[in-house]
Amino acid sequence: MSKIDSSRIHDGTASRCRVLFADQLNLARGKYVPMADAAKGHTRMCVGTFAVTYDKAMVAAPGGGMLDGLPDMEMVFDPQDLRPSWDSGTQIALGSLRFKGEPFALCGRSALQRAIDAWRALGLDPMVGVEMEAYIFQRGANGEWVPYDTPGAYVYGTGPFADPAGLIDEIWATAAACGIPVESMNAEFDAPQFELTLRYADAMKAADDAFLFRQMAREVLYKRGYLLSFLPKPFADKAGSGLHFNLSFNRPDGSNVFANDVASGTLSPEMKGCIAGLIHHHEALAAIMAPITNSYARLQPGSLSGYWANWGIDHRSVTVRVSAETGPAARIEHRMADCAASPYFALAAMLQAALLGLENGYDLPAPETNDGLETINTDRHTPYSLAHALDALEADTVLAHAVGPEMIANFIAIKRDEVKIVSDRADADQLAYYLHYI
């Protein structure tokens, strides 16, 4: 199978526009339209995209329109701000959803914008770096998906022993051609798992880049005959795959508000508040950040995955890790999420939880100084299952109100139906249910 010809991405001959948005399942929904129609800056789609599960079961979820005749919503975008696509002759439009002339309550991008605006009202601009982990599958002798054969792979491995077919090279080249800035890529601890890290950006650009990068990487490898899977726990005997958000805030002069926290030995009020909010809303955040049943096979004690409601300085066994770096690179890293989560929805929830901690003066627990594996300084942790996490989210009315109560109600309804569909299935059948979507 031929590789993508990245030289055609910027050839200036686009004849169509791929209009995309992320729903709450993190599916890249949209349509192709002629460039002449894209120049209008809007297109219409059915609101019922927010009333279906992965297997297209219809759910009478609040706001999904199932009982209201499945009316239209409108996606609005800037036709002067289209993005290059990995498909030849195509450009990409990202935008926000509207319903009956008003911002659509279920739009993840709008929820993120509200969270960004709330922080900017305090004179702080959220900056985010995104780290993703994924496994690669290839076709077996009978056409089934089997792990990509990388017999010489090892953690922090690069080159042909880690990636014999040059798949990571192709993802990197295509990302560069599409204007998605990569920070680093390397093999992870278990093969064939890879870490894919994007450069820091303002929170909205970081979410846009993460959304497009995941879709691009999956499509590019699928055309080559491979499946890039961001499932949180595709193998019971291997490490899980996470989605880590690195968060800092810039002042109006461009300086990082966290710049001197570690060096001074005293955390700023902003860092204390952020960590306290993320710890306080830990259980409810799990439903949004770890949103499929398979997520809870990854979120386990001793897995370095964001299970415990704790924090520490340069400590990878905690959920909220304060980086040892200072100056412009100073940040906190939230390690709970996986790539089944919409980056817009997850970042909106993370920023709102952090803001609640700052504004409400939540108490900051002591940092984790134990090993975090066998000895832990807390008994609070993520719920045992998606069903329990949804209950925790529903009970956390403060976080729900901050993120958007209509969005939370719709999400819970869809996900509870999903739990009913997959909960009685064997592990292999659950993985098969999700594999081609995540």
XYZ file of C-alpha atoms in Angstrom:
438
model
C 0.000 0.000 0.000
C 1.305 3.431 -0.925
C 2.303 6.116 1.521
C 0.629 9.507 1.803
C 2.159 12.032 -0.621
C 2.693 14.916 1.799
C 3.796 17.189 -1.067
C 0.145 17.365 -2.180
C -1.165 18.603 1.145
C -0.225 22.224 0.452
C -0.711 22.196 -3.310
C -3.361 24.926 -3.198
C -5.833 22.997 -5.329
C -8.369 22.024 -2.672
C -11.749 21.320 -4.204
C -13.549 20.298 -1.041
C -13.650 21.019 2.674
C -13.934 18.397 5.393
C -16.019 19.955 8.156
C -15.306 18.210 11.473
C -16.331 18.353 15.117
C -15.737 16.033 18.069
C -18.848 14.640 19.697
C -18.868 13.414 23.291
C -17.701 9.958 22.157
C -14.692 11.689 20.565
C -15.798 10.579 17.123
C -14.774 12.926 14.318
C -18.189 13.661 12.843
C -18.803 15.925 9.878
C -19.130 16.013 6.115
C -17.333 16.913 2.907
C -18.625 20.041 1.165
C -17.448 21.879 -1.984
C -15.107 24.794 -1.317
C -17.750 27.155 -2.694
C -20.114 26.041 0.080
C -17.362 26.158 2.707
C -16.901 29.847 1.878
C -20.265 30.459 3.593
C -18.719 29.479 6.948
C -21.518 27.196 8.110
C -23.183 23.867 7.412
C -26.038 21.914 8.957
C -26.135 18.450 10.509
C -28.607 16.476 12.592
C -28.571 17.051 16.341
C -29.180 13.315 16.698
C -25.418 12.732 16.548
C -25.682 13.394 20.294
C -28.302 10.648 20.728
C -26.349 7.567 19.634
C -23.831 5.113 21.065
C -20.815 3.691 19.233
C -22.965 0.894 17.778
C -25.635 3.405 16.691
C -28.191 2.555 19.365
C -30.544 5.529 19.711
C -30.856 7.029 23.193
C -33.387 9.617 24.350
C -30.574 11.633 25.922
C -31.277 15.236 26.968
C -30.517 17.620 24.107
C -30.039 14.828 21.567
C -33.355 15.567 19.861
C -34.569 11.974 19.575
C -38.015 12.842 20.944
C -38.154 16.215 19.196
C -38.045 15.117 15.565
C -34.217 15.053 15.303
C -33.855 18.700 14.192
C -30.796 20.299 12.665
C -27.922 22.014 14.390
C -25.429 24.248 12.621
C -21.654 24.166 12.660
C -20.134 27.625 12.286
C -16.500 28.144 11.278
C -14.168 30.741 9.824
C -13.719 30.024 6.083
C -10.525 32.111 6.173
C -9.016 29.831 8.824
C -9.148 26.382 7.238
C -6.496 23.815 8.073
C -4.488 21.647 5.695
C -5.636 18.040 5.413
C -3.784 14.767 4.923
C -6.291 14.041 2.129
C -5.247 15.477 -1.224
C -7.488 18.217 -2.591
C -9.046 18.820 0.824
C -8.947 21.388 3.604
C -10.381 21.033 7.116
C -12.787 23.300 8.988
C -13.113 23.220 12.776
C -15.738 25.277 14.522
C -18.490 25.463 17.096
C -22.029 24.117 17.078
C -25.150 26.264 17.306
C -28.796 25.332 17.748
C -31.685 27.658 16.891
C -29.261 30.559 16.618
C -27.672 30.033 20.036
C -24.514 28.223 21.159
C -25.361 24.513 21.371
C -25.240 23.302 24.976
C -23.672 19.975 23.964
C -20.755 21.451 21.994
C -17.436 20.425 23.552
C -15.499 23.181 21.813
C -17.852 25.809 23.239
C -17.519 24.284 26.714
C -13.756 24.554 26.432
C -14.008 28.156 25.260
C -16.116 29.011 28.327
C -13.468 27.480 30.582
C -10.687 29.393 28.806
C -12.655 32.643 29.090
C -13.157 32.085 32.833
C -9.393 31.825 33.358
C -8.699 34.767 31.061
C -11.038 36.855 33.197
C -8.435 36.365 35.943
C -5.667 37.535 33.615
C -4.347 34.022 32.967
C -4.221 32.173 29.642
C -4.274 28.355 29.909
C -1.451 26.626 28.053
C -1.569 22.870 27.414
C 0.765 20.162 26.184
C -0.720 16.802 25.184
C 0.900 13.368 25.492
C -0.869 10.383 23.895
C -0.099 6.673 24.038
C -1.247 4.055 21.546
C -0.599 0.520 20.311
C -0.236 -0.494 16.656
C -1.915 -3.590 15.214
C -1.294 -5.403 11.926
C -3.268 -8.089 10.121
C -2.595 -11.683 11.153
C -2.567 -14.745 8.930
C -6.349 -15.012 9.061
C -7.051 -11.298 8.693
C -7.466 -10.682 12.425
C -5.809 -7.748 14.194
C -2.613 -8.779 15.996
C 0.158 -6.703 17.623
C 2.562 -4.988 15.212
C 5.754 -7.050 15.106
C 8.540 -5.003 16.749
C 10.870 -7.625 18.233
C 13.680 -5.154 18.936
C 11.570 -2.481 20.634
C 12.337 -1.089 24.090
C 11.278 1.963 26.110
C 12.545 5.207 24.540
C 13.401 3.210 21.455
C 13.549 4.911 18.055
C 14.429 3.807 14.547
C 13.801 0.569 12.651
C 14.135 -1.854 15.572
C 11.285 -0.066 17.342
C 9.333 0.620 14.142
C 10.391 -1.685 11.272
C 7.820 -0.347 8.784
C 8.575 3.321 9.441
C 5.009 4.044 10.569
C 5.991 6.635 13.170
C 8.149 8.383 10.553
C 5.093 8.681 8.315
C 2.907 10.033 11.114
C 5.569 12.631 11.937
C 5.960 13.734 8.314
C 2.215 13.996 7.770
C 1.726 15.949 11.010
C 4.417 18.411 9.924
C 2.816 18.809 6.490
C -0.552 19.459 8.179
C 0.839 22.071 10.572
C 0.433 19.925 13.695
C 3.603 20.538 15.752
C 5.143 17.408 17.284
C 7.233 17.548 20.447
C 8.498 13.952 20.409
C 7.704 10.340 19.504
C 9.217 7.156 20.875
C 8.530 3.532 21.727
C 7.013 2.953 25.153
C 7.780 0.331 27.818
C 5.611 -2.389 26.295
C 5.714 -3.210 22.588
C 4.194 -2.222 20.239
C 3.156 0.871 22.216
C 4.280 4.387 21.289
C 4.185 7.768 23.008
C 3.107 10.637 20.748
C 3.615 14.113 22.224
C 2.473 17.413 20.729
C 3.950 20.835 21.379
C 2.557 23.207 23.977
C -0.047 25.680 22.750
C -2.935 27.705 24.064
C -5.666 25.383 25.320
C -7.943 25.624 22.267
C -5.157 25.068 19.755
C -3.871 22.174 21.862
C -7.315 20.539 21.775
C -7.692 21.166 18.019
C -4.237 19.715 17.358
C -4.879 16.648 19.527
C -8.250 15.990 17.891
C -6.848 16.250 14.355
C -3.615 14.416 15.136
C -5.421 11.365 16.508
C -7.709 11.209 13.480
C -4.873 11.805 11.029
C -2.582 9.189 12.554
C -5.310 6.538 12.589
C -6.347 7.218 8.990
C -2.785 7.350 7.653
C -1.890 3.981 9.203
C -5.222 2.404 8.242
C -4.494 3.170 4.584
C -1.206 1.336 5.067
C -3.031 -1.714 6.454
C -2.352 -1.030 10.147
C -4.622 -0.030 13.026
C -3.433 2.596 15.502
C -5.434 1.970 18.662
C -5.743 4.446 21.508
C -7.769 1.990 23.598
C -6.818 2.455 27.260
C -6.159 -1.238 27.942
C -6.118 -3.422 24.807
C -3.880 -6.064 26.431
C -4.410 -7.430 29.931
C -0.701 -8.252 30.331
C 0.690 -4.953 28.995
C 0.677 -1.353 30.164
C -2.338 0.816 29.471
C -2.421 3.824 27.142
C -3.086 7.237 28.608
C -3.675 10.851 27.640
C -1.667 13.243 29.797
C -2.431 16.959 29.941
C 0.421 19.315 30.896
C -1.015 22.584 32.195
C 0.389 26.027 32.897
C -0.885 29.604 32.664
C 0.623 32.649 30.997
C 0.274 36.160 32.362
C -0.451 39.018 29.929
C 3.310 39.625 29.609
C 3.824 36.013 28.488
C 5.460 34.812 31.693
C 4.479 31.480 33.257
C 2.652 31.907 36.568
C 4.136 28.572 37.743
C 7.719 29.541 36.760
C 9.237 29.739 40.262
C 7.028 27.370 42.267
C 9.396 24.395 42.427
C 12.600 26.432 42.634
C 11.273 28.563 45.488
C 9.950 25.597 47.436
C 6.628 27.391 47.891
C 3.714 26.746 45.576
C 1.889 29.785 44.219
C -1.791 30.264 45.070
C -2.608 29.425 41.438
C -0.785 26.080 41.519
C -2.181 25.191 44.948
C -5.699 25.988 43.795
C -5.378 24.015 40.565
C -4.071 20.901 42.275
C -6.632 21.146 45.076
C -9.489 21.425 42.567
C -8.307 18.463 40.522
C -7.972 16.336 43.670
C -11.324 17.493 45.080
C -13.218 16.525 41.896
C -11.114 13.407 41.205
C -13.899 10.816 41.189
C -16.246 12.837 38.980
C -13.489 13.742 36.515
C -12.920 10.036 35.898
C -16.212 9.676 34.026
C -15.227 12.400 31.540
C -11.530 11.576 31.251
C -11.834 7.771 31.304
C -15.148 7.388 29.482
C -15.385 3.742 28.379
C -15.681 0.477 30.290
C -12.163 -0.545 29.223
C -10.762 2.594 30.881
C -11.145 0.992 34.298
C -8.917 -1.932 33.387
C -6.179 0.720 33.045
C -7.071 2.717 36.156
C -5.720 0.334 38.773
C -3.411 0.633 41.800
C 0.284 0.500 40.971
C -0.262 1.276 37.297
C 1.109 4.870 37.119
C -2.206 5.811 35.564
C -3.971 8.427 37.663
C -5.845 6.030 39.940
C -5.137 7.663 43.302
C -6.423 11.113 44.318
C -2.944 12.416 45.086
C -0.216 14.729 43.874
C 3.539 15.041 44.148
C 6.613 16.782 42.854
C 8.311 14.951 39.955
C 6.477 11.758 41.011
C 5.033 9.510 38.288
C 2.946 7.378 40.657
C 0.510 10.221 41.354
C -2.371 11.671 39.359
C -1.263 15.314 39.509
C 2.483 15.513 38.945
C 4.312 18.802 39.441
C 7.160 18.835 36.949
C 10.633 19.544 38.295
C 11.194 21.986 35.428
C 11.124 25.710 36.138
C 10.739 28.905 34.134
C 8.723 28.731 30.904
C 8.531 24.895 31.100
C 7.067 24.771 34.643
C 3.759 22.899 34.683
C 1.498 20.380 36.324
C 0.724 17.101 34.556
C -2.653 15.408 34.942
C -2.262 11.681 34.244
C -5.775 10.212 34.528
C -7.278 10.559 31.055
C -7.169 8.232 28.061
C -7.757 8.960 24.378
C -11.341 7.724 24.379
C -12.042 11.149 25.905
C -12.812 14.158 23.760
C -9.898 16.580 24.275
C -12.376 19.474 24.293
C -14.676 17.959 26.924
C -11.801 16.638 29.044
C -9.860 19.922 28.985
C -13.021 21.905 29.764
C -13.636 19.707 32.804
C -9.998 19.869 33.925
C -9.840 23.661 33.643
C -13.154 24.113 35.450
C -12.141 21.749 38.277
C -8.843 23.616 38.648
C -10.661 26.960 38.681
C -13.099 25.750 41.339
C -10.140 24.827 43.506
C -8.657 28.302 43.171
C -11.871 30.284 43.602
C -13.335 28.178 46.421
C -10.119 27.825 48.376
C -10.192 24.025 48.534
C -7.723 22.515 50.985
C -4.604 21.071 49.402
C -3.684 17.667 50.846
C -0.081 16.824 51.623
C 2.035 15.707 48.658
C 2.736 12.051 48.059
C 6.238 11.212 49.307
C 5.831 7.436 49.516
C 6.548 5.119 46.591
C 2.934 5.522 45.404
C 2.865 1.868 44.400
C 2.606 -0.141 47.610
C 2.441 2.722 50.091
C 0.064 5.618 49.360
C -0.977 8.594 51.462
C -4.680 8.521 50.506
C -7.558 6.072 50.320
C -9.420 8.039 47.620
C -9.206 6.779 44.052
C -11.063 6.646 40.759
C -14.307 4.622 40.832
C -14.093 0.906 40.092
C -16.078 1.075 36.846
C -17.577 3.460 34.338
C -20.995 2.935 35.926
C -19.668 4.063 39.313
C -17.821 6.985 37.712
C -21.034 8.179 36.068
C -22.734 8.076 39.461
C -19.906 10.182 40.906
C -20.210 12.694 38.080
C -23.964 12.961 38.538
C -23.475 13.553 42.275
C -20.880 16.284 41.730
C -23.338 19.040 40.879
C -20.743 21.762 41.413
C -18.481 20.449 38.656
C -21.463 19.660 36.425
C -22.746 23.231 36.722
C -19.303 24.627 35.894
C -18.793 22.427 32.818
C -22.397 22.651 31.607
C -25.328 20.765 33.150
C -26.980 19.956 29.807
C -23.734 18.521 28.445
C -23.216 16.412 31.571
C -26.805 15.108 31.512
C -26.527 14.094 27.852
C -23.161 12.420 28.397
C -24.386 10.430 31.403
C -27.459 9.205 29.524
C -25.457 8.033 26.496
C -22.796 6.391 28.618
C -25.257 4.582 30.865
C -26.783 3.043 27.773
C -23.291 2.067 26.619
C -22.661 0.363 29.962
C -25.839 -1.690 29.511
C -24.722 -2.735 26.027
C -21.214 -3.914 26.925
C -21.175 -4.748 30.644
C -22.212 -8.395 30.210
C -19.811 -9.044 27.346
C -16.531 -10.897 27.727
C -13.397 -8.747 27.730
C -12.562 -9.704 24.127
C -16.039 -8.720 22.968
C -15.806 -5.393 24.793
C -12.517 -4.660 23.037
C -14.058 -5.574 19.686
C -16.941 -3.169 20.399
C -14.533 -0.218 20.795
C -11.509 -1.149 18.666
C -12.338 0.581 15.376
C -13.532 3.794 17.058
C -10.719 4.523 19.531
